[in-house]
Short mmCIF file of C-alpha atoms and ligand atoms in Angstrom, two decimals:
data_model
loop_
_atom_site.label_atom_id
_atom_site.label_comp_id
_atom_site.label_asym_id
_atom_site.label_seq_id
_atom_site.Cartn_x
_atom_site.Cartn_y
_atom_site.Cartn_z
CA UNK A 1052 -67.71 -14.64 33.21
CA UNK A 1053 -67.82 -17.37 31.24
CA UNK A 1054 -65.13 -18.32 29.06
CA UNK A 1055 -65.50 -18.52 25.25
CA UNK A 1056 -64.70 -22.24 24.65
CA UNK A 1057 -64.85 -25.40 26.74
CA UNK A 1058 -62.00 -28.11 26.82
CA UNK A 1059 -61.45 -31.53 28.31
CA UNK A 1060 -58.36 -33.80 28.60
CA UNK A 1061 -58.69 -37.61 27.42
CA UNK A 1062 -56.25 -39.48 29.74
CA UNK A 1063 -54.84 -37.75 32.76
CA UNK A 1064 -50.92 -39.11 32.67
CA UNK A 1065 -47.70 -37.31 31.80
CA UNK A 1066 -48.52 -35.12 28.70
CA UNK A 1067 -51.45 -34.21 29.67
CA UNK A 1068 -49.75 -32.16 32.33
CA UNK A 1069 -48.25 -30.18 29.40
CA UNK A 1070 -51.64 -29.40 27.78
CA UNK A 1071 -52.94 -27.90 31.29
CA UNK A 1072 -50.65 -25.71 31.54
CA UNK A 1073 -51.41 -24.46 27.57
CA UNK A 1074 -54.58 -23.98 28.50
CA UNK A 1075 -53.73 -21.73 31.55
CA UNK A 1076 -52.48 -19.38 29.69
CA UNK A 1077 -55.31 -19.24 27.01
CA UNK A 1078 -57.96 -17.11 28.15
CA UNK A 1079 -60.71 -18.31 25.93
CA UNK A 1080 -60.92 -21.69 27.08
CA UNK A 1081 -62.02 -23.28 30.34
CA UNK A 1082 -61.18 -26.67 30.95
CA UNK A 1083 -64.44 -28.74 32.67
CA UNK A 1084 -63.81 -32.09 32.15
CA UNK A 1085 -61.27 -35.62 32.51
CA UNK A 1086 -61.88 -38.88 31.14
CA UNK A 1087 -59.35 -41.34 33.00
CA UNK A 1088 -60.50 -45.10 33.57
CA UNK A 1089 -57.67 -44.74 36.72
CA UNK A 1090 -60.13 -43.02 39.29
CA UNK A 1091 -56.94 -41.99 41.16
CA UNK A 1092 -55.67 -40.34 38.01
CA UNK A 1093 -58.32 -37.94 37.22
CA UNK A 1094 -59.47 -37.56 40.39
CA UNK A 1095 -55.38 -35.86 40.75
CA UNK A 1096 -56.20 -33.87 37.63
CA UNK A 1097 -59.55 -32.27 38.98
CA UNK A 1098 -58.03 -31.52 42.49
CA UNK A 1099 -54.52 -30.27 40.97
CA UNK A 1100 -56.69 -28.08 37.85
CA UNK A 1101 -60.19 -27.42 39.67
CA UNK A 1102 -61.71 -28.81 37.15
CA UNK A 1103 -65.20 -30.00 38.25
CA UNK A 1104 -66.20 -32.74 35.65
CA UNK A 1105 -64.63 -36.63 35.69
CA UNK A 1106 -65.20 -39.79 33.70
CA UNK A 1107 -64.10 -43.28 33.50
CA UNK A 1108 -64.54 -42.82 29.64
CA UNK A 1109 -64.30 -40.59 26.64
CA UNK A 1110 -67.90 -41.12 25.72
CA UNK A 1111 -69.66 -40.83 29.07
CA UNK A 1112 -67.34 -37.16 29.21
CA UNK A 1113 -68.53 -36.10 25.41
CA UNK A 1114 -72.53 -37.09 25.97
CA UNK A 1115 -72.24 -35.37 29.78
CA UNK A 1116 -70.72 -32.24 29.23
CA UNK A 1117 -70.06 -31.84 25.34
CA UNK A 1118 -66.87 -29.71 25.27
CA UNK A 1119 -65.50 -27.84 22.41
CA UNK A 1120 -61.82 -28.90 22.70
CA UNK A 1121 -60.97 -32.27 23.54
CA UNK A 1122 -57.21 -33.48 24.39
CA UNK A 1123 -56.13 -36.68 23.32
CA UNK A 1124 -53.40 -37.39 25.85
CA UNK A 1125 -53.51 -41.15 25.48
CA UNK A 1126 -50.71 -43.77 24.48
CA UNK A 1127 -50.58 -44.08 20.05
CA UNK A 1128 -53.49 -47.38 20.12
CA UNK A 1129 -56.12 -45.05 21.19
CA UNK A 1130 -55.66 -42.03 19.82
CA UNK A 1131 -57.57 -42.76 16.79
CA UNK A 1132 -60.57 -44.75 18.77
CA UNK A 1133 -60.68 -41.41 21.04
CA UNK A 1134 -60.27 -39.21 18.29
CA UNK A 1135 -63.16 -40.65 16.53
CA UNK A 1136 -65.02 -40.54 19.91
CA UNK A 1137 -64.32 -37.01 20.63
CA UNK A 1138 -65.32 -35.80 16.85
CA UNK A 1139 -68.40 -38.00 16.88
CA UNK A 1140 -69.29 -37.20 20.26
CA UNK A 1141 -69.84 -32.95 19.28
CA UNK A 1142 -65.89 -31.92 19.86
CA UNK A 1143 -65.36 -28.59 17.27
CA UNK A 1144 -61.39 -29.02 17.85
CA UNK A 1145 -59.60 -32.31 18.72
CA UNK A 1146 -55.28 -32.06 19.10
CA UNK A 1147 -54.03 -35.31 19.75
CA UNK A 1148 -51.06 -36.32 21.06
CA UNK A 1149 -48.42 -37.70 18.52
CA UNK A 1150 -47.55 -39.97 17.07
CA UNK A 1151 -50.95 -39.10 14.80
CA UNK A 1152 -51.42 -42.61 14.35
CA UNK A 1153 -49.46 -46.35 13.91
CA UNK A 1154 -50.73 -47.59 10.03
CA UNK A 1155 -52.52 -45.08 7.42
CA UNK A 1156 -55.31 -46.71 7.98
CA UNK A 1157 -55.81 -45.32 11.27
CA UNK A 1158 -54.47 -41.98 10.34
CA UNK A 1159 -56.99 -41.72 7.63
CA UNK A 1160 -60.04 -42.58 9.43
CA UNK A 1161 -59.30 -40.12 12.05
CA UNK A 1162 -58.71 -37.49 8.88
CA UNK A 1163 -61.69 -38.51 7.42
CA UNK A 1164 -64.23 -38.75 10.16
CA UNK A 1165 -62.94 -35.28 11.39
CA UNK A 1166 -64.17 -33.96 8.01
CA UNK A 1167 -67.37 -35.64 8.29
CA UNK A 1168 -68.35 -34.13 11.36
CA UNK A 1169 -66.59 -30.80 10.66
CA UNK A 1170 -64.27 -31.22 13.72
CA UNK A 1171 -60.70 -29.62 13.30
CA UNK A 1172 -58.03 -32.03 13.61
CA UNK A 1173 -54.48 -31.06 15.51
CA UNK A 1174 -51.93 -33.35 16.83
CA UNK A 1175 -49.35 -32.40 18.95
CA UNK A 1176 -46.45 -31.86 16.95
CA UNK A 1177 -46.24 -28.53 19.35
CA UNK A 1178 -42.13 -28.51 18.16
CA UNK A 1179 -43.41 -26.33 15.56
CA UNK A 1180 -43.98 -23.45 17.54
CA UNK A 1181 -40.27 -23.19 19.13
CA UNK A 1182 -37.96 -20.21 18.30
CA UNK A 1183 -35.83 -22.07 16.75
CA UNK A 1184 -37.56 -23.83 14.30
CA UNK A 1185 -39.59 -20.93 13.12
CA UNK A 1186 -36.66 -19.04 13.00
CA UNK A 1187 -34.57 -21.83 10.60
CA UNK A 1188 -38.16 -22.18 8.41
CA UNK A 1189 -38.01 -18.23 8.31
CA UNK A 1190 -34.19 -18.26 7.36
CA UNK A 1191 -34.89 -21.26 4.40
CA UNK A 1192 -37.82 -19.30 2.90
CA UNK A 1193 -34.94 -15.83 2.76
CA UNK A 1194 -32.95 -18.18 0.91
CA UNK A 1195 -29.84 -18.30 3.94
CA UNK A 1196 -28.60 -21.15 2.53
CA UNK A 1197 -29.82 -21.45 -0.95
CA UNK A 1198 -31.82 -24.96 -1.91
CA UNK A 1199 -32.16 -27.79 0.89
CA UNK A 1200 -30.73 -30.76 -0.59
CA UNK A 1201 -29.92 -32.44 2.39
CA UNK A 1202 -31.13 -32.88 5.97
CA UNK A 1203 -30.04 -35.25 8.89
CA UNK A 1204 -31.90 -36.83 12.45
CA UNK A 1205 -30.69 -38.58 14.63
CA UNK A 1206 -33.48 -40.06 17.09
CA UNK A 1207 -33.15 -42.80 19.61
CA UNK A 1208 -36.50 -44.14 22.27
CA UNK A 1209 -38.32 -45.67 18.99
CA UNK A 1210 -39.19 -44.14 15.56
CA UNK A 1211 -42.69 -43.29 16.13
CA UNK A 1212 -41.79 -41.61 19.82
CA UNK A 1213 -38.91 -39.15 18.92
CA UNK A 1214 -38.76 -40.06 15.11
CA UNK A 1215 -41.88 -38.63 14.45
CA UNK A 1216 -41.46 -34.85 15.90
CA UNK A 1217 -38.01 -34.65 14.28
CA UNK A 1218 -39.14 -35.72 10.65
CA UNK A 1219 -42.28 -33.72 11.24
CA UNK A 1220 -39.86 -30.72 12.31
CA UNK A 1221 -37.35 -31.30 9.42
CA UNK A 1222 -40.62 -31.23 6.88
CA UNK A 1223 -42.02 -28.29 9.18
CA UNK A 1224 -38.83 -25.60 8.00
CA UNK A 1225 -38.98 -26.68 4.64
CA UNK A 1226 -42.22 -26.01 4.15
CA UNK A 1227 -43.77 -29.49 4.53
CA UNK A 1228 -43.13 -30.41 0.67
CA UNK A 1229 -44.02 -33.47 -0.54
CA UNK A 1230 -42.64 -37.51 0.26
CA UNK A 1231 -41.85 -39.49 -2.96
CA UNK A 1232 -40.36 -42.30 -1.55
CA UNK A 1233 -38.73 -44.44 1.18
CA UNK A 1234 -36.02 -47.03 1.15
CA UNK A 1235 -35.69 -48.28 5.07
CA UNK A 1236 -34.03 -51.02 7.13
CA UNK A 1237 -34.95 -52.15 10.34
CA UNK A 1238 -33.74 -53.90 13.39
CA UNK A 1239 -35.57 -55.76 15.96
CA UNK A 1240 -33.86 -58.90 17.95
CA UNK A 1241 -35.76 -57.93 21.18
CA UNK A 1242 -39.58 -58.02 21.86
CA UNK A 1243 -39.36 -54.51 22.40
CA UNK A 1244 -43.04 -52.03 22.82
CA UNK A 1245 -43.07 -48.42 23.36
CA UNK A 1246 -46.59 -47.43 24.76
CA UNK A 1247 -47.74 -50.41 24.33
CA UNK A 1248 -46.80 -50.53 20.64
CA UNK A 1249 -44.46 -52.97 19.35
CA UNK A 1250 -41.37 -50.94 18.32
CA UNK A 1251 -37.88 -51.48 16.58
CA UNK A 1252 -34.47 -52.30 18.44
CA UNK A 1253 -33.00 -49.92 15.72
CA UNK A 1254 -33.67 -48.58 12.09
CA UNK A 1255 -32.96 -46.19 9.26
CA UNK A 1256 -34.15 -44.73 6.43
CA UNK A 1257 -33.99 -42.51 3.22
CA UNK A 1258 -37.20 -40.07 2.54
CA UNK A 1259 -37.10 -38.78 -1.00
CA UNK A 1260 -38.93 -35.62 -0.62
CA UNK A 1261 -39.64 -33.27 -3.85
CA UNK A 1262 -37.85 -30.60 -5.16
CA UNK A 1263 -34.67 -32.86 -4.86
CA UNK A 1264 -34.55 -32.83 -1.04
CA UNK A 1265 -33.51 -35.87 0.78
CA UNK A 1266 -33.70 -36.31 4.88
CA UNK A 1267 -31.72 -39.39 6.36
CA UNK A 1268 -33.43 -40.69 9.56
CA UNK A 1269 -31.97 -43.05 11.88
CA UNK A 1270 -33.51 -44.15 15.20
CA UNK A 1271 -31.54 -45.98 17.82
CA UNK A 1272 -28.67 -46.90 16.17
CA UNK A 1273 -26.40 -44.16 18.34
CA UNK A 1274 -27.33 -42.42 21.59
CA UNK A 1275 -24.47 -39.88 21.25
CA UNK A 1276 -26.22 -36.97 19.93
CA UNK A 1277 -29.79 -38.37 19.61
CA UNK A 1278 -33.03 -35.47 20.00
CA UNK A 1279 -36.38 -35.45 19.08
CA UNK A 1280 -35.83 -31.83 17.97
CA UNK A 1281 -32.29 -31.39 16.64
CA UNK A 1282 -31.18 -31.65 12.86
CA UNK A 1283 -28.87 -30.43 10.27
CA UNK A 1284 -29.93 -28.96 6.65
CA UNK A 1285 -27.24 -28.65 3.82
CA UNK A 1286 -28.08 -26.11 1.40
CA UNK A 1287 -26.62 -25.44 -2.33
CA UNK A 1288 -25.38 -22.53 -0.47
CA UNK A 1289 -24.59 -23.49 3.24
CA UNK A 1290 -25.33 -24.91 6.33
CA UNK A 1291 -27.90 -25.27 9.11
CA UNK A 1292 -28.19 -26.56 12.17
CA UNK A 1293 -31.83 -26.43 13.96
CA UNK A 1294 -32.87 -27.30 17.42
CA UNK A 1295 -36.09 -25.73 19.09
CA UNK A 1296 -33.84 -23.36 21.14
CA UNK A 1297 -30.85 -22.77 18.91
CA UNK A 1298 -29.90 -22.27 15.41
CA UNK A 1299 -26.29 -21.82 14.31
CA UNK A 1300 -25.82 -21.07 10.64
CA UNK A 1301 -22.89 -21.08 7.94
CA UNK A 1302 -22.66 -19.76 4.51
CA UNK A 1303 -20.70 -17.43 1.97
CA UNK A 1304 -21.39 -14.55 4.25
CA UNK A 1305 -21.22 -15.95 7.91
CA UNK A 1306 -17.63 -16.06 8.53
CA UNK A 1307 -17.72 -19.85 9.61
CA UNK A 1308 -20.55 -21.30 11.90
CA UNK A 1309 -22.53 -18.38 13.56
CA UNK A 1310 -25.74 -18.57 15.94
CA UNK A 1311 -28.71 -16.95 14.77
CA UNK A 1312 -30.61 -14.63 17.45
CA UNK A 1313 -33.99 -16.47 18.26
CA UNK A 1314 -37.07 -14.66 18.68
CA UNK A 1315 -37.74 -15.76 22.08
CA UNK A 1316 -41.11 -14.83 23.10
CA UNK A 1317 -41.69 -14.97 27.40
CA UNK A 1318 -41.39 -18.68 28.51
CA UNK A 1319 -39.88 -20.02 25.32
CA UNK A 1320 -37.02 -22.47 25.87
CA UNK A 1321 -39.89 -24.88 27.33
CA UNK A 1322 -41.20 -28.13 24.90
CA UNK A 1323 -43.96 -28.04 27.70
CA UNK A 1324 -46.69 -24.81 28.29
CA UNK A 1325 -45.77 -22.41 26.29
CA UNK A 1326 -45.64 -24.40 23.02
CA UNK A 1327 -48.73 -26.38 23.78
CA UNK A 1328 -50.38 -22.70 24.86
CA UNK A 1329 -49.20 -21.63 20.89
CA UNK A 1330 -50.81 -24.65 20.08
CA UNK A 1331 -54.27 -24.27 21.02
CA UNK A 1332 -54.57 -20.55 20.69
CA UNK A 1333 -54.01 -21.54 16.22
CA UNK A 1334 -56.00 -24.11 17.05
CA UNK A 1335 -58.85 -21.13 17.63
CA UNK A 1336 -57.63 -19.60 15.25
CA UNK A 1337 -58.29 -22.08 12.88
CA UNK A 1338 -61.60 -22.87 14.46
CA UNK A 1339 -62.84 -19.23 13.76
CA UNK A 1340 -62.29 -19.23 10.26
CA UNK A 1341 -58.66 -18.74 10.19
CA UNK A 1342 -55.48 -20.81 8.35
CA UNK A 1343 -55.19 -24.65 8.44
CA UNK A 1344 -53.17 -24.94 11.23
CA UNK A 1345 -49.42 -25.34 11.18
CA UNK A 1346 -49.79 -28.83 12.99
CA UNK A 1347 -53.13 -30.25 11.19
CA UNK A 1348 -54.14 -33.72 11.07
CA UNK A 1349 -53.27 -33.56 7.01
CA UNK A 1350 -49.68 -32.30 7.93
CA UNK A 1351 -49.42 -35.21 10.44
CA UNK A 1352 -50.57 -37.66 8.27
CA UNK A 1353 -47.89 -37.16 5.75
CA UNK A 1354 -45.60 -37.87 8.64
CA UNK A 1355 -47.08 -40.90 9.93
CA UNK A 1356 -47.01 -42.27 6.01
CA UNK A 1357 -42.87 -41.50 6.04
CA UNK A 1358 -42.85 -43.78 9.35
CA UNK A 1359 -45.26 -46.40 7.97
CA UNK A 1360 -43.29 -46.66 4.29
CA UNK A 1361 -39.86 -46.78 6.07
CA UNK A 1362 -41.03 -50.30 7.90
CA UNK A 1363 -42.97 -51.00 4.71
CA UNK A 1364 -39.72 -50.59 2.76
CA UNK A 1365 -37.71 -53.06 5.15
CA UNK A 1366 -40.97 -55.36 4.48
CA UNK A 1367 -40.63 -55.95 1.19
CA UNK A 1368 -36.60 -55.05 0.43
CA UNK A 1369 -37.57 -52.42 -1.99
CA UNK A 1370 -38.23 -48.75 -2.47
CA UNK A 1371 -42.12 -47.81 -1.42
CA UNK A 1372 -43.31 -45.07 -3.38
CA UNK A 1373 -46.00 -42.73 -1.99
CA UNK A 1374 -49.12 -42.68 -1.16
CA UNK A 1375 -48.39 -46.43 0.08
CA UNK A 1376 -50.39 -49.03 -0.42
CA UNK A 1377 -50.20 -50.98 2.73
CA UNK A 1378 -52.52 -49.56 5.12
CA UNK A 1379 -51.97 -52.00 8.58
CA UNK A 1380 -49.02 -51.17 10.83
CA UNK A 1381 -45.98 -52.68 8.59
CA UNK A 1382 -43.76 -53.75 11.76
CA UNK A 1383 -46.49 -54.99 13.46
CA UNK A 1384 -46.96 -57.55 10.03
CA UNK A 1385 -43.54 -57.99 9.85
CA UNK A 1386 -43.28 -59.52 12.92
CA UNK A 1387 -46.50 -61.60 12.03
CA UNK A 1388 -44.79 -62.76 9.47
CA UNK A 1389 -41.83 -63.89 11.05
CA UNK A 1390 -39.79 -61.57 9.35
CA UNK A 1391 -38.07 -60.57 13.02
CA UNK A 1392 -37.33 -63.43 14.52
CA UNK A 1393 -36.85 -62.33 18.50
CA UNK A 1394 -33.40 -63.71 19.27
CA UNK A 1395 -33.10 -62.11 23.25
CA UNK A 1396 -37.00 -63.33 24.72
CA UNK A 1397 -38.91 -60.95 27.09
CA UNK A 1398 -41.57 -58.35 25.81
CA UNK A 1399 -40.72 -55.24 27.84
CA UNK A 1400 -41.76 -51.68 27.43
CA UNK A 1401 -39.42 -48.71 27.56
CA UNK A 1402 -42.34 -46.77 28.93
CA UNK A 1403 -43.93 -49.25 31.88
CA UNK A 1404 -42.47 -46.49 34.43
CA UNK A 1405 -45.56 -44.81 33.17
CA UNK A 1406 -48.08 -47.33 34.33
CA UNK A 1407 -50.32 -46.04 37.00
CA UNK A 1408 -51.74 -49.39 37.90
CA UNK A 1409 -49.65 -50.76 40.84
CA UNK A 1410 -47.92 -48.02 42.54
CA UNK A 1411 -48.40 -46.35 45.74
CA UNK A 1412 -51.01 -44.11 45.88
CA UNK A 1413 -50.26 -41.84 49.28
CA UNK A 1414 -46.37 -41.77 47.94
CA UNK A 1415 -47.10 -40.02 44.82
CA UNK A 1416 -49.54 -37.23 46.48
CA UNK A 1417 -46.83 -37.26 48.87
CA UNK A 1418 -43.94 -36.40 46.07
CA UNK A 1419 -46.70 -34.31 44.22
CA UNK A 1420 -47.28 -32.23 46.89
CA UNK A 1421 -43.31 -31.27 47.36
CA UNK A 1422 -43.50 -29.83 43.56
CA UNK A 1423 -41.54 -32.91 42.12
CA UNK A 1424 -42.39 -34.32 38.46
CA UNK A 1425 -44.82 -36.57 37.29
CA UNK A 1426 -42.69 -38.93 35.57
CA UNK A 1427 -39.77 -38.36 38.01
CA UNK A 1428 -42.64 -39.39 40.70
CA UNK A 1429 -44.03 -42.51 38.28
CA UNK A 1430 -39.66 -43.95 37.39
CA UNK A 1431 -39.26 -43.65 41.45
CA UNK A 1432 -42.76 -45.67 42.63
CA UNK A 1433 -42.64 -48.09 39.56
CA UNK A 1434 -38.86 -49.23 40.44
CA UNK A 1435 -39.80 -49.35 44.25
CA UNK A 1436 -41.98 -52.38 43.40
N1 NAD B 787 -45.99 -34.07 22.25
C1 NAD B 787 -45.05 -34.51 23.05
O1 NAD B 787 -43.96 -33.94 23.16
C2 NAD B 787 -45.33 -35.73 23.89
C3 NAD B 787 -44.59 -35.96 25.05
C4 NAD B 787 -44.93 -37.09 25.82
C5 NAD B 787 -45.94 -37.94 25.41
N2 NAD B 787 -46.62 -37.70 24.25
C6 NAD B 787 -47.66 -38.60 23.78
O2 NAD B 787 -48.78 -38.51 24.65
C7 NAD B 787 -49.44 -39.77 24.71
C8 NAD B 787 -49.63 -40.12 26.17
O3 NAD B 787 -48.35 -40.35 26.75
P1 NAD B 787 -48.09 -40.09 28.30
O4 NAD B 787 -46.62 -40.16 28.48
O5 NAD B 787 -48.81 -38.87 28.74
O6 NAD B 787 -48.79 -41.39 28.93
P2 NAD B 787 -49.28 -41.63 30.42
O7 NAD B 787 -49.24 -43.10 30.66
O8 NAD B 787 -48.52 -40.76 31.38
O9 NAD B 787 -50.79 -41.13 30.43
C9 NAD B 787 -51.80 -41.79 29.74
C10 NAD B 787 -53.08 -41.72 30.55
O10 NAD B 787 -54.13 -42.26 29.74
C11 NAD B 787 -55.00 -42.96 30.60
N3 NAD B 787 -55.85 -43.88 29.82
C12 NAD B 787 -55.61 -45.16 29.46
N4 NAD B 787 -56.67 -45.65 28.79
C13 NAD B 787 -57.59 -44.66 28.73
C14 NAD B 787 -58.88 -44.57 28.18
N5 NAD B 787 -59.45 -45.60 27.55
N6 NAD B 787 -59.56 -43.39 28.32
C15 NAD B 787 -59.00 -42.34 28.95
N7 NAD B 787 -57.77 -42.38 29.50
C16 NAD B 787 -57.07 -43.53 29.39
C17 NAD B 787 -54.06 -43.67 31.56
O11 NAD B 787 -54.73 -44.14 32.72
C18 NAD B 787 -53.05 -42.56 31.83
O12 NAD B 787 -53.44 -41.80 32.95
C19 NAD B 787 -48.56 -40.76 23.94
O13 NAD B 787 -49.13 -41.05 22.70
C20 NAD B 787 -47.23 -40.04 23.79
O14 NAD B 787 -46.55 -40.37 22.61
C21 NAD B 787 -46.33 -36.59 23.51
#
């Protein structure tokens, strides 16, 4: 019988793993299609998956086959290019991987043309359905530890790579309120890319959110400690400290620092199917008439912005208020400026184990085959050469 909605995955790497195995456990959707310019790549995907449809490109798969869903599993440059693709090419429901965007004025257009074309707009902030985080946005709204006033990350791997789930995540328990401003610093001696995207050797910043909240971010600067999905909230009336699988809280009433029972639904404990199942199931949700979802484009572009004015702020040596003017990627003109000078030469990447390009072929079926990883499989073949 056939299935309700059809899907297809942009980019056939390492996340897009993840957003198979969501979809295997969503009954409504079929996946039909890949769109991977690596032949080998997608050619994995539709052996691994059975899925019967492959393209070298995002438009030949949206004019072919016109799915409902389309995945966005490619690294931050393209997501808004595909995004755009995908909505203008027929897809109802895009979720894109994060970060959303590098520079509003990429975040916007993919916002904007998604509204055009009446296409639903996710990115894959899928943090926001773990236990633990619903659980410490449930415990804020009861009041457990009166007002947030304060809240603390600690990220490391580049701002925009873990930065932007754990600021998304802080915003996500407090109810996503509002940025005012951002006062940042930044670091970069080394030519240093994540994904292809020039990135910081280190930064920091302060995020002036409304009703008196302010978060602390700082990315890099100690590895002790550092997590995409860990923080700590201080309250006019106690304490909290959030990760996706464990919440341990401390007020009047607690007795010192006690850990909150999580409800943990079948599978939970995972960042990898089960979220990105939760995912797409609001994502239909949302597509049938139901609530913006939890991880919307608008939700993600309000995180991108915090990014983007943090660099902004280092820019210019000044408080940026929001919305912020500056719509190109700040670091990116920083460095066009001369603004950070590299001191140790070299461009390197801190995700080239990821590139599919040169390694050997036969060896990774090989490793595949015994059950091991895919970036376990891509770290071994790419330091081999
Ligand atoms: N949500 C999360 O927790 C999470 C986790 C990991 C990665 N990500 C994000 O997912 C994105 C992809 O990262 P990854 O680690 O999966 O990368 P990856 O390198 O493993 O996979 C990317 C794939 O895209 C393909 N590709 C390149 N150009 C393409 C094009 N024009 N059309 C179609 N496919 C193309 C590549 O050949 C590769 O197979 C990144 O933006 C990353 O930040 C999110």
């Amino acid at each position: 019988m056939a299935r309700k909605y059809t899907a297809a995955i942009a980019g056939c790497g390492s996340i897009a793993h993840a957003h198979m195995e969501g979809y295997a456990l969503v009954d409504e959707i079929d996946v039909i299609a890949v769109a991977d310019p690596v032949e080998t790549a997608r050619r994995q995907y539709m052996e691994e998956y059975r899925i019967p449809h492959g393209f070298a490109t995002v438009e030949e798969m949206m004019a072919a086959v016109k799915p409902d869903i389309v995945s966005v599993c490619v690294w931050h440059l393209l997501h808004a290019p595909m995004t755009v693709a995908a909505a203008q090419g027929g897809a109802k429901g895009i979720v894109c991987e994060k970060p959303m965007a590098i520079g509003m004025a990429e975040a916007d257009r993919m916002v904007e043309v998604c509204e055009t074309t009446g296409t639903k707009l996710v990115i894959g902030h899928q943090r926001r359905f773990t236990p633990g985080w619903e659980k410490a946005r449930q415990l804020l709204r009861d009041g457990a530890i009166g007002e947030p006033l304060w809240v603390n990350c600690t990220v490391a791997e580049g701002l925009a790579n873990w930065g932007t789930h754990a600021i998304d995540g802080a915003r996500f328990v407090m109810d996503d309120p509002k940025t005012l401003w951002v006062m940042g610093a930044v670091e970069r001696q080394t030519d240093r890319y994540e994904r292809d995207t020039a990135i910081e050797d280190a930064c920091m910043g302060l995020v002036q959110l409304e009703r008196n909240i302010q978060l602390f971010v700082q990315s890099d600067l100690m590895r002790e400690g550092a997590s995409a999905g860990w923080f700590l909230i201080r309250g006019t009336g106690g304490l909290l400290d959030v990760s996706e699988t464990l919440v341990r809280l401390m007020n009047a009433g607690s007795g010192g620092w006690t850990d909150v029972p999580l409800d943990m639904k079948e599978g939970d404990g995972a960042i990898g199917g089960n979220t990105h199942a939760a995912q797409m199931r609001e994502l239909l949700a949302w597509l049938e008439g139901g609530p913006e979802h939890r991880g919307s484009g608008y939700k993600a572009r309000d995180t991108v912005e915090i990014m983007m004015a943090l660099y902004e702020s280092a820019r210019h040596h000044r408080v940026v208020r929001l919305p912020m003017e500056e719509k190109e990627y700040p670091l990116d003109l920083m460095i066009r400026e001369d603004k950070l000078p590299v001191v140790v030469p070299g461009r390197y990447d801190i995700r080239a184990f990821l590139r599919r390009e040169r390694i050997d072929e036969a060896a990774y079926a090989k490793l595949r085959a015994e059950g091991m990883g895919h970036n376990e499989i891509m770290i071994r073949l790419n330091q081999r050469q």
